[in-house]
Amino acid sequence: MFSYDFSQGNKDMRDLLGGKGANLAEMTNLGLPVPPGFTITTKACQVYLETGKEPPGLTDEVTAHLATIERARGKTLGDPADPLLVSVRSGAKFSMPGMMDTVLNIGLTDDSVHGLAAQANDERFAWDSYRRLLQMFGKTVLGIDGERFESALEDAKQARNAEHDVDLDAEDLRDLVAAYKRIVQEETGKEFPQDPREQLDAAIRAVFESWNAPRAVTYRRQERIPGDLGTAVNVVAMVFGNLGAGSGTGVAFTRDPASGARGIYGDYLSNAQGEDVVAGIRNTVPLTELARLDQTSYHQLLDIMATLEGHYRDLCDIEFTIERGKLWMLQTRVGKRTAAAAFRIATQLVDEGLIDEDEALRRVDGHQLAQLMFPRFDDRGRRRRISRGMNASPGAAVGRAVFDNATAVEWARSGESVILVRRETNPDDLEGMIAARGILTSRGGKTSHAAVVARGMGKTCVCGAEELDVDTVGRRFTGPGGVEVHEGDVISIDGTSGEVFLGEVPVVDSPVVRYFEGDLDPRAADADELVRAVDRIMRLADARRRLDVRANADSPADATRARSMGAHGIGLCRTEHMFLGERRTHVERLILAEGDEEREKALAALLPPQRDDFIGIFAAMDGMPVTVRLLDPPLHEFLPDLTELSVRVAVARERGEVDPDDVRLLRAVRRLHEENPMLGLRGVRLGLLVPGLFTMQVRAIAEAAVARIEAGGDPRVEVMIPLVGAVQELELIRDEARAAIDDVQERAGVALSIPVGTMIELPRAALTAGRIARAAEFFSFGTNDLTQTAWGFSRDDVEGAFFSAYLEKGIFGVSPFESLDAEGVGRLVRIACEEGRAARPDLKVGVCGEHGGDPASVHFFHEVGLDYVSCSPFRVPVARVEAGRAAVLASADAGDESR
Ligand code: ADP
Ligand code: MG
Ligand code: MG
């Protein structure tokens, strides 16, 4: 069986019937007024695409279904006196761009148009329906450029001096039909098919074929939707909203998709068909107006909306048509919503008893929470919107428009906020992008260079604002209505909504962040409903999650912030900043040291300030674990730049006033220079090659712990060795660290318990994790380096250079630095986790790369069974929510299996 009557399907059959078909069936079985129809399955589409033919028997099945519809409607397809008309609508499991547009009014011919006119007693309506069929069929089934029909329609309106299509009368429309038929003849060399069944079969085939339309193929590749699912086809008896003023068509939402507030939301357009209501061809009226126009239908619609909400237990969006006072439902689905609405609706539905708390948690996600945490433009501020592009990277940025890199860099250096405006960006724009507050482009989608790089940098970006005409040579852009923005003019861009505004729009802090920071009390009587909803969801997530959430924090201020965001400890405390500033001179002396004595002096100078740093951090995280990573970056990062220093020495030589220290330094810089620093002398390798360096750090840590204990604190310190590839490396450093801790312990007479563990960030470490675990008390995955080394990508080089091309070609659906590559890098994580725990059952395992704050990655880490994730303080709430969701989603899946 390759087709189902609407009465035979249900909403859980999306695989076979597509989303639209499954929901039409569901509504039919709920007893709602859906026009009769049937769905041809995705399986039929698969067969067609494999064999180039309709599957055997499909033609007869269609005939049988048509007969059922004909009986129900009391009309026959092709009857010149009273024709049945149908629509043919594509509908895959996932809605995607590029699939065939719906064709309405199939079944109309030169003969039956008269029958339709007579039956409806409305000439104009019949010709209007026919010209729509010709236009839609011509464009989508026959592949004729839609412009040709549009311009013929424009000509007709102009000839009549008509503003809108409704101002054309029957005669005009009849002429338009003749013009359209000529276009079809010219473009295809054939007449428009006068056999209704031929029209229907051609439209069905065209839907099948649209599965492989280039846009759909690209979209699926990027979204990781399998290419062989196929689309379903829905054939639905026509109902007519274009039968005069008592008819119309509309869209409705059961709640406000922007705020989540309950109420009546939607638009209605009378005397209109199909997409007219959203196409903006005439002004629609708010749905509440329908109460005045057609009270009975209005109340029936409200009843149906309540039924659908109760049934789907969620916000639904709806398409309906009223034909001479009779209401028909044409589509429903669980509706899209803003992030704020998602949180509010989820908690409202719990209060209304429609869903339980776990379900509420499943209904929101970390991406939405992250959106709510960005600063945003003040709704109350005056704003003048110029355009809207894609919301490529969230945030709100205000600055002066600049059109080239040099200006961006120069102005930013002098303290200006700038927005870099380009047609599109390329790797040469990197510097400008770094300097800018935000990036605006007129071309390209969410995988364009600008979008990918901006997301990687966490910078606000709006891309593909196609209405803007960017003139980089003239240093200006123009927008709709002749708006002009010149270099230096202030603009505001909203990377969360994609909007572009003229002038400065005031920015306000997110109330959600203020709540996390303790500035807003969710239980106050006047608390914002969104803040209350977020608070409830956070509590739920915390109660359900199994993963601990820590933060990456390097200073007491970060640690405090992390705690307020709900972090239970620090998963990664980097120590490189402890070698900067005034301490650089000691680092230089350490590197230049010619004997043990000199080196030890330099190290001794570095120890006390580092100890103080640690005391501050341990105090801020009192009672919670703090994992300190020993020095990781290559030493030359702490030395002057090679070129600058070379020039300095050369100039000094000319003048004959050479500083011998500079000459020694230059030699050291040359010696330490590396072609691939990412793969050079860094991490554990430093500890092995610079005697005393790691001992000094460990001493500083242990002494800080002693100081905290003596002050009555509760430091819980862990020492972490980076970039280990072989257990031998770790053993040597671990012994050194243990000795240092023992020594501090003994001298102070205070017992210290400081586990020593390692990062797993090289494939070799992951693959020999069983051995490494014997020398490590904990593992922490450094997924950034692990991704770099597993793929052989140098992130700083490749992300800006060619990741957008990789995304466009569908090599990966999302950057592996944004979301963990579960298949490859994830496999290494899994192996290391399993083999590490097999060797040491109580091994604590976490992750400290930014992936720890990425929703999909958090689910992966939950599933692999890690103990905790750690991410930047700002991402901590996202990780908490997703860890909670991972737990309830896993239990829902388990429930499904047992059923
Ligand atoms: P999309 O997938 O773009 O939403 P639809 O298949 O829903 O496309 O159809 C496009 C428009 O045509 C919608 O407004 C829909 O309500 C309308 N439409 C579809 N089928 C019929 C029908 N049988 N009678 C009247 N209007 C219809
Ligand atoms: Mg629709
Ligand atoms: Mg690393």
Short mmCIF file of C-alpha atoms in Angstrom, two decimals, residues 101-511:
data_model
loop_
_atom_site.label_atom_id
_atom_site.label_comp_id
_atom_site.label_asym_id
_atom_site.label_seq_id
_atom_site.Cartn_x
_atom_site.Cartn_y
_atom_site.Cartn_z
CA ASP A 101 5.31 24.48 -3.69
CA THR A 102 1.69 23.49 -3.40
CA VAL A 103 -0.46 23.53 -6.52
CA LEU A 104 -4.08 24.48 -5.93
CA ASN A 105 -7.16 24.07 -8.12
CA ILE A 106 -5.99 20.99 -10.02
CA GLY A 107 -8.80 19.71 -12.22
CA LEU A 108 -9.75 22.97 -13.86
CA THR A 109 -9.84 23.03 -17.66
CA ASP A 110 -11.21 25.23 -20.40
CA ASP A 111 -14.48 23.33 -20.06
CA SER A 112 -14.83 22.86 -16.35
CA VAL A 113 -14.06 26.48 -15.54
CA HIS A 114 -17.56 27.21 -16.81
CA GLY A 115 -19.03 24.48 -14.61
CA LEU A 116 -17.26 25.91 -11.61
CA ALA A 117 -18.60 29.37 -12.41
CA ALA A 118 -22.13 28.06 -12.73
CA GLN A 119 -21.99 26.00 -9.54
CA ALA A 120 -20.60 28.88 -7.50
CA ASN A 121 -22.68 31.37 -9.37
CA ASP A 122 -19.54 33.46 -9.58
CA GLU A 123 -17.70 34.00 -12.86
CA ARG A 124 -14.90 35.98 -11.32
CA PHE A 125 -14.12 33.28 -8.78
CA ALA A 126 -13.86 30.59 -11.45
CA TRP A 127 -11.46 32.54 -13.64
CA ASP A 128 -9.44 33.58 -10.62
CA SER A 129 -9.08 29.94 -9.64
CA TYR A 130 -8.07 28.93 -13.14
CA ARG A 131 -5.42 31.62 -13.48
CA ARG A 132 -3.99 30.55 -10.13
CA LEU A 133 -3.79 26.95 -11.33
CA LEU A 134 -2.01 27.98 -14.52
CA GLN A 135 0.43 30.10 -12.59
CA MET A 136 1.25 27.51 -9.90
CA PHE A 137 1.30 24.57 -12.26
CA GLY A 138 3.34 26.48 -14.83
CA LYS A 139 5.90 27.50 -12.29
CA THR A 140 6.27 24.46 -10.10
CA VAL A 141 5.34 21.51 -12.31
CA LEU A 142 6.45 22.80 -15.70
CA GLY A 143 9.39 24.75 -14.33
CA ILE A 144 8.57 28.05 -16.07
CA ASP A 145 10.14 31.17 -14.58
CA GLY A 146 7.51 32.61 -12.20
CA GLU A 147 8.47 36.12 -13.28
CA ARG A 148 6.70 35.58 -16.57
CA PHE A 149 3.36 35.05 -14.83
CA GLU A 150 4.00 37.83 -12.35
CA SER A 151 4.68 40.36 -15.04
CA ALA A 152 1.60 39.31 -17.02
CA LEU A 153 -0.43 39.87 -13.83
CA GLU A 154 1.21 43.27 -13.35
CA ASP A 155 0.36 44.21 -16.92
CA ALA A 156 -3.25 43.22 -16.37
CA LYS A 157 -3.43 45.32 -13.21
CA GLN A 158 -1.82 48.27 -14.91
CA ALA A 159 -4.15 48.08 -17.88
CA ARG A 160 -7.03 48.28 -15.40
CA ASN A 161 -5.37 50.78 -13.13
CA ALA A 162 -6.00 48.20 -10.41
CA GLU A 163 -4.04 48.26 -7.19
CA HIS A 164 -4.74 44.71 -6.02
CA ASP A 165 -5.54 41.44 -7.70
CA VAL A 166 -9.05 41.54 -6.19
CA ASP A 167 -9.71 44.65 -8.26
CA LEU A 168 -9.56 42.60 -11.45
CA ASP A 169 -12.98 41.45 -12.68
CA ALA A 170 -14.05 38.24 -14.39
CA GLU A 171 -13.26 39.56 -17.80
CA ASP A 172 -9.77 40.69 -16.83
CA LEU A 173 -9.09 37.31 -15.32
CA ARG A 174 -10.33 35.49 -18.38
CA ASP A 175 -7.88 37.52 -20.46
CA LEU A 176 -5.17 36.72 -17.96
CA VAL A 177 -5.92 33.01 -18.32
CA ALA A 178 -5.47 33.37 -22.06
CA ALA A 179 -2.16 35.15 -21.51
CA TYR A 180 -0.98 32.48 -19.08
CA LYS A 181 -1.87 29.72 -21.51
CA ARG A 182 0.18 31.47 -24.17
CA ILE A 183 3.12 31.58 -21.79
CA VAL A 184 2.81 27.84 -21.17
CA GLN A 185 2.64 27.17 -24.90
CA GLU A 186 5.66 29.38 -25.60
CA GLU A 187 7.78 28.00 -22.83
CA THR A 188 7.02 24.29 -23.18
CA GLY A 189 5.90 24.01 -26.78
CA LYS A 190 2.78 22.25 -25.53
CA GLU A 191 -0.74 23.17 -24.49
CA PHE A 192 -1.58 23.32 -20.83
CA PRO A 193 -2.91 19.78 -20.15
CA GLN A 194 -6.70 19.67 -20.46
CA ASP A 195 -7.00 16.21 -18.89
CA PRO A 196 -7.44 16.66 -15.11
CA ARG A 197 -5.94 13.30 -14.28
CA GLU A 198 -2.90 14.14 -16.37
CA GLN A 199 -2.57 17.36 -14.34
CA LEU A 200 -2.78 15.41 -11.11
CA ASP A 201 -0.27 12.73 -12.10
CA ALA A 202 2.19 15.33 -13.36
CA ALA A 203 1.92 17.27 -10.11
CA ILE A 204 2.47 14.16 -8.00
CA ARG A 205 5.52 13.22 -10.02
CA ALA A 206 6.85 16.77 -9.72
CA VAL A 207 6.60 16.53 -5.93
CA PHE A 208 8.58 13.27 -5.96
CA GLU A 209 11.21 14.87 -8.14
CA SER A 210 11.46 17.97 -6.00
CA TRP A 211 13.05 15.78 -3.33
CA ASN A 212 16.22 16.08 -5.36
CA ALA A 213 15.97 19.80 -6.06
CA PRO A 214 19.42 21.34 -5.52
CA ARG A 215 18.32 23.51 -2.61
CA ALA A 216 16.73 20.57 -0.83
CA VAL A 217 19.83 18.42 -1.39
CA THR A 218 22.15 21.09 0.02
CA TYR A 219 19.89 21.69 2.97
CA ARG A 220 19.72 18.01 3.84
CA ARG A 221 23.45 17.61 3.60
CA GLN A 222 24.02 20.53 5.93
CA GLU A 223 21.31 19.49 8.37
CA ARG A 224 22.38 15.84 8.30
CA ILE A 225 18.95 14.70 7.07
CA PRO A 226 19.32 11.36 5.26
CA GLY A 227 19.01 11.79 1.50
CA ASP A 228 16.83 8.73 0.97
CA LEU A 229 13.81 9.52 3.18
CA GLY A 230 11.72 10.88 0.32
CA THR A 231 8.70 13.12 0.60
CA ALA A 232 5.04 12.28 0.95
CA VAL A 233 2.40 13.87 -1.31
CA ASN A 234 -0.95 15.07 -0.03
CA VAL A 235 -3.94 15.31 -2.34
CA VAL A 236 -6.73 17.35 -0.75
CA ALA A 237 -10.17 18.34 -2.00
CA MET A 238 -10.19 22.09 -2.62
CA VAL A 239 -12.13 24.46 -0.45
CA PHE A 240 -12.36 28.06 -1.53
CA GLY A 241 -11.53 31.18 0.38
CA ASN A 242 -11.76 33.25 -2.78
CA LEU A 243 -15.53 33.02 -3.08
CA GLY A 244 -16.19 36.66 -2.24
CA ALA A 245 -16.35 38.63 0.99
CA GLY A 246 -17.95 35.82 3.04
CA SER A 247 -14.92 33.65 2.39
CA GLY A 248 -11.28 33.95 3.30
CA THR A 249 -8.17 32.28 4.53
CA GLY A 250 -6.04 32.65 7.62
CA VAL A 251 -3.32 31.46 9.94
CA ALA A 252 -3.59 31.15 13.72
CA PHE A 253 -1.49 30.30 16.76
CA THR A 254 -2.92 28.92 19.94
CA ARG A 255 -0.56 31.14 21.96
CA ASP A 256 1.68 34.05 21.12
CA PRO A 257 4.74 32.45 19.52
CA ALA A 258 6.78 35.51 20.52
CA SER A 259 6.00 35.71 24.23
CA GLY A 260 4.08 32.54 25.00
CA ALA A 261 1.13 34.55 26.33
CA ARG A 262 -2.24 32.89 25.94
CA GLY A 263 -4.64 34.58 23.61
CA ILE A 264 -5.78 34.72 20.02
CA TYR A 265 -3.03 35.31 17.55
CA GLY A 266 -3.15 35.17 13.79
CA ASP A 267 -4.04 36.90 10.57
CA TYR A 268 -7.02 36.71 8.29
CA LEU A 269 -7.60 37.82 4.73
CA SER A 270 -11.01 37.70 3.14
CA ASN A 271 -11.62 36.70 -0.44
CA ALA A 272 -8.24 35.07 -0.71
CA GLN A 273 -6.70 31.71 -1.43
CA GLY A 274 -3.65 29.82 -0.21
CA GLU A 275 -0.53 31.78 0.45
CA ASP A 276 -2.19 35.16 -0.15
CA VAL A 277 -2.42 35.65 3.59
CA VAL A 278 1.31 35.42 4.16
CA ALA A 279 2.44 36.77 0.79
CA GLY A 280 1.73 40.37 1.77
CA ILE A 281 -0.21 41.12 -1.41
CA ARG A 282 -2.98 42.84 0.55
CA ASN A 283 -3.25 43.92 4.17
CA THR A 284 -4.46 41.18 6.46
CA VAL A 285 -6.56 41.83 9.54
CA PRO A 286 -5.82 40.48 13.03
CA LEU A 287 -7.63 37.25 13.72
CA THR A 288 -9.82 38.86 16.37
CA GLU A 289 -11.47 40.86 13.56
CA LEU A 290 -12.96 37.60 12.36
CA ALA A 291 -15.31 37.78 15.34
CA ARG A 292 -16.96 40.70 13.57
CA LEU A 293 -16.81 39.26 10.04
CA ASP A 294 -18.07 35.76 10.80
CA GLN A 295 -18.92 35.13 14.41
CA THR A 296 -19.94 31.49 14.03
CA SER A 297 -16.75 30.48 12.24
CA TYR A 298 -14.73 32.49 14.72
CA HIS A 299 -16.11 30.66 17.72
CA GLN A 300 -15.79 27.34 16.01
CA LEU A 301 -12.16 28.16 15.28
CA LEU A 302 -11.49 29.03 18.93
CA ASP A 303 -13.01 25.72 19.99
CA ILE A 304 -10.84 23.86 17.52
CA MET A 305 -7.76 25.70 18.72
CA ALA A 306 -8.50 24.64 22.28
CA THR A 307 -9.04 21.06 21.13
CA LEU A 308 -5.74 21.01 19.26
CA GLU A 309 -3.79 22.46 22.18
CA GLY A 310 -5.28 19.94 24.53
CA HIS A 311 -4.55 17.16 22.11
CA TYR A 312 -1.02 18.06 21.07
CA ARG A 313 -0.32 19.45 24.54
CA ASP A 314 1.61 22.27 22.94
CA LEU A 315 1.38 25.48 20.98
CA CYS A 316 -0.07 24.69 17.56
CA ASP A 317 -0.04 26.72 14.43
CA ILE A 318 -2.94 26.38 12.08
CA GLU A 319 -3.96 27.13 8.49
CA PHE A 320 -7.65 27.45 7.80
CA THR A 321 -10.04 28.59 5.12
CA ILE A 322 -13.62 29.77 5.31
CA GLU A 323 -15.75 28.97 2.30
CA ARG A 324 -19.01 30.91 2.41
CA GLY A 325 -19.32 30.64 6.14
CA LYS A 326 -18.04 27.09 6.46
CA LEU A 327 -14.76 26.62 8.32
CA TRP A 328 -12.15 24.17 7.03
CA MET A 329 -8.87 23.11 8.63
CA LEU A 330 -6.00 22.77 6.18
CA GLN A 331 -2.93 22.24 8.33
CA THR A 332 -1.67 22.15 11.87
CA ARG A 333 1.64 21.47 13.50
CA VAL A 334 3.40 22.11 16.75
CA GLY A 335 4.45 25.69 16.16
CA LYS A 336 7.84 27.34 16.18
CA ARG A 337 8.39 29.82 18.97
CA THR A 338 10.94 32.23 20.35
CA ALA A 339 13.28 31.19 23.15
CA ALA A 340 11.35 33.20 25.73
CA ALA A 341 8.06 31.69 24.61
CA ALA A 342 9.51 28.19 24.83
CA PHE A 343 10.35 28.61 28.52
CA ARG A 344 7.08 30.29 29.36
CA ILE A 345 4.92 27.83 27.46
CA ALA A 346 6.67 24.82 28.97
CA THR A 347 5.93 25.96 32.53
CA GLN A 348 2.42 27.17 31.67
CA LEU A 349 1.57 23.74 30.31
CA VAL A 350 2.77 22.14 33.55
CA ASP A 351 0.50 24.47 35.51
CA GLU A 352 -2.39 23.68 33.20
CA GLY A 353 -1.84 20.00 33.87
CA LEU A 354 -1.16 19.22 30.23
CA ILE A 355 2.41 17.99 30.63
CA ASP A 356 4.59 16.81 33.50
CA GLU A 357 7.80 18.42 34.63
CA ASP A 358 10.13 16.11 32.74
CA GLU A 359 8.25 16.92 29.58
CA ALA A 360 8.67 20.61 30.30
CA LEU A 361 12.40 20.07 30.49
CA ARG A 362 12.37 18.23 27.18
CA ARG A 363 10.51 21.12 25.57
CA VAL A 364 13.23 23.74 26.10
CA ASP A 365 16.88 23.60 25.22
CA GLY A 366 20.24 25.10 25.91
CA HIS A 367 20.39 27.03 22.64
CA GLN A 368 17.26 28.86 23.69
CA LEU A 369 18.63 29.55 27.15
CA ALA A 370 21.87 30.87 25.63
CA GLN A 371 19.83 33.24 23.47
CA LEU A 372 18.05 34.56 26.53
CA MET A 373 21.37 35.33 28.18
CA PHE A 374 22.72 37.71 25.57
CA PRO A 375 22.32 41.41 26.17
CA ARG A 376 19.53 42.64 23.96
CA PHE A 377 18.14 45.80 22.52
CA ASP A 378 15.69 47.62 24.71
CA ASP A 379 12.16 47.07 23.40
CA ARG A 380 11.17 50.43 24.75
CA GLY A 381 13.96 52.26 22.93
CA ARG A 382 13.13 54.08 19.75
CA ARG A 383 14.39 52.10 16.85
CA ARG A 384 14.32 52.39 13.13
CA ARG A 385 14.67 49.05 11.42
CA ILE A 386 16.34 49.12 8.04
CA SER A 387 16.42 45.46 7.22
CA ARG A 388 16.50 41.93 8.43
CA GLY A 389 19.03 39.25 7.55
CA MET A 390 19.94 35.90 9.05
CA ASN A 391 20.55 35.64 12.77
CA ALA A 392 24.00 34.15 12.30
CA SER A 393 25.59 34.72 15.72
CA PRO A 394 23.60 36.05 18.68
CA GLY A 395 24.05 39.26 20.62
CA ALA A 396 23.35 42.97 20.27
CA ALA A 397 26.06 45.19 18.82
CA VAL A 398 26.17 48.92 18.25
CA GLY A 399 28.92 50.73 16.37
CA ARG A 400 30.02 52.86 13.48
CA ALA A 401 29.73 51.26 10.08
CA VAL A 402 33.08 50.55 8.43
CA PHE A 403 33.59 48.88 5.11
CA ASP A 404 37.18 47.68 5.14
CA ASN A 405 39.58 45.96 7.47
CA ALA A 406 42.15 48.67 7.82
CA THR A 407 39.54 51.16 8.98
CA ALA A 408 37.98 48.62 11.32
CA VAL A 409 41.33 47.94 12.95
CA GLU A 410 42.38 51.58 13.08
CA TRP A 411 39.12 52.87 14.53
CA ALA A 412 38.87 50.04 17.02
CA ARG A 413 42.39 50.83 18.19
CA SER A 414 41.38 54.40 18.90
CA GLY A 415 38.54 53.12 21.06
CA GLU A 416 35.60 53.26 18.65
CA SER A 417 33.06 50.45 18.46
CA VAL A 418 32.73 49.46 14.84
CA ILE A 419 30.48 47.20 12.84
CA LEU A 420 32.21 45.68 9.86
CA VAL A 421 29.88 45.79 6.85
CA ARG A 422 30.77 43.70 3.81
CA ARG A 423 28.98 42.06 0.94
CA GLU A 424 30.52 38.86 2.26
CA THR A 425 33.71 38.19 4.19
CA ASN A 426 36.72 36.07 3.31
CA PRO A 427 39.88 35.02 5.15
CA ASP A 428 41.47 38.41 4.40
CA ASP A 429 38.85 40.04 6.63
CA LEU A 430 39.89 38.20 9.76
CA GLU A 431 41.65 41.14 11.38
CA GLY A 432 38.74 43.43 10.74
CA MET A 433 36.35 40.88 12.17
CA ILE A 434 38.43 40.58 15.32
CA ALA A 435 38.47 44.37 15.72
CA ALA A 436 34.75 44.82 15.11
CA ARG A 437 31.92 44.64 17.65
CA GLY A 438 29.73 42.97 15.10
CA ILE A 439 29.64 41.89 11.51
CA LEU A 440 26.96 42.59 8.91
CA THR A 441 26.93 41.07 5.43
CA SER A 442 24.45 41.28 2.60
CA ARG A 443 25.16 37.84 1.19
CA GLY A 444 25.51 34.29 2.41
CA GLY A 445 23.70 32.09 4.88
CA LYS A 446 24.43 30.55 8.24
CA THR A 447 27.37 28.62 6.86
CA SER A 448 28.97 31.59 5.14
CA HIS A 449 32.46 32.63 6.15
CA ALA A 450 31.18 35.56 8.20
CA ALA A 451 28.72 33.38 10.11
CA VAL A 452 31.15 30.56 10.85
CA VAL A 453 33.98 32.82 11.97
CA ALA A 454 31.73 35.08 14.03
CA ARG A 455 30.25 32.13 15.89
CA GLY A 456 33.75 30.79 16.51
CA MET A 457 34.70 34.16 18.01
CA GLY A 458 31.42 34.56 19.88
CA LYS A 459 30.84 37.80 18.01
CA THR A 460 27.46 39.22 16.97
CA CYS A 461 26.74 38.68 13.30
CA VAL A 462 23.86 39.28 10.91
CA CYS A 463 24.47 37.86 7.48
CA GLY A 464 22.65 37.69 4.17
CA ALA A 465 20.71 40.96 4.62
CA GLU A 466 19.92 40.87 0.94
CA GLU A 467 17.97 44.10 0.79
CA LEU A 468 21.13 46.00 1.55
CA ASP A 469 23.25 47.12 -1.31
CA VAL A 470 26.79 47.30 0.02
CA ASP A 471 29.23 49.51 -1.84
CA THR A 472 32.64 48.94 -0.25
CA VAL A 473 34.39 51.25 -2.70
CA GLY A 474 32.00 54.11 -2.01
CA ARG A 475 32.06 53.12 1.71
CA ARG A 476 28.33 53.06 2.15
CA PHE A 477 25.29 50.87 1.86
CA THR A 478 21.74 51.58 0.83
CA GLY A 479 18.65 49.87 2.14
CA PRO A 480 14.97 49.68 1.29
CA GLY A 481 13.26 53.01 0.88
CA GLY A 482 16.52 54.70 -0.06
CA VAL A 483 18.11 54.66 3.39
CA GLU A 484 21.81 55.39 3.10
CA VAL A 485 24.45 54.54 5.64
CA HIS A 486 27.92 55.97 5.17
CA GLU A 487 31.20 55.11 6.80
CA GLY A 488 31.10 56.36 10.38
CA ASP A 489 27.29 56.32 10.71
CA VAL A 490 26.09 54.41 13.76
CA ILE A 491 24.08 51.23 13.24
CA SER A 492 22.82 48.52 15.59
CA ILE A 493 22.61 44.85 14.69
CA ASP A 494 20.73 42.10 16.50
CA GLY A 495 22.36 38.73 15.92
CA THR A 496 19.55 36.95 17.74
CA SER A 497 16.75 38.22 15.48
CA GLY A 498 18.76 39.21 12.41
CA GLU A 499 17.51 42.80 12.53
CA VAL A 500 19.52 45.83 11.43
CA PHE A 501 18.71 49.26 12.86
CA LEU A 502 19.74 52.77 12.01
CA GLY A 503 21.41 54.68 14.82
CA GLU A 504 22.10 53.56 18.35
CA VAL A 505 19.54 51.32 19.99
CA PRO A 506 20.03 51.14 23.76
CA VAL A 507 21.22 47.78 25.00
CA VAL A 508 19.89 46.22 28.19
CA ASP A 509 21.25 43.33 30.20
CA SER A 510 19.34 40.13 29.96
CA PRO A 511 16.98 39.68 32.93
#
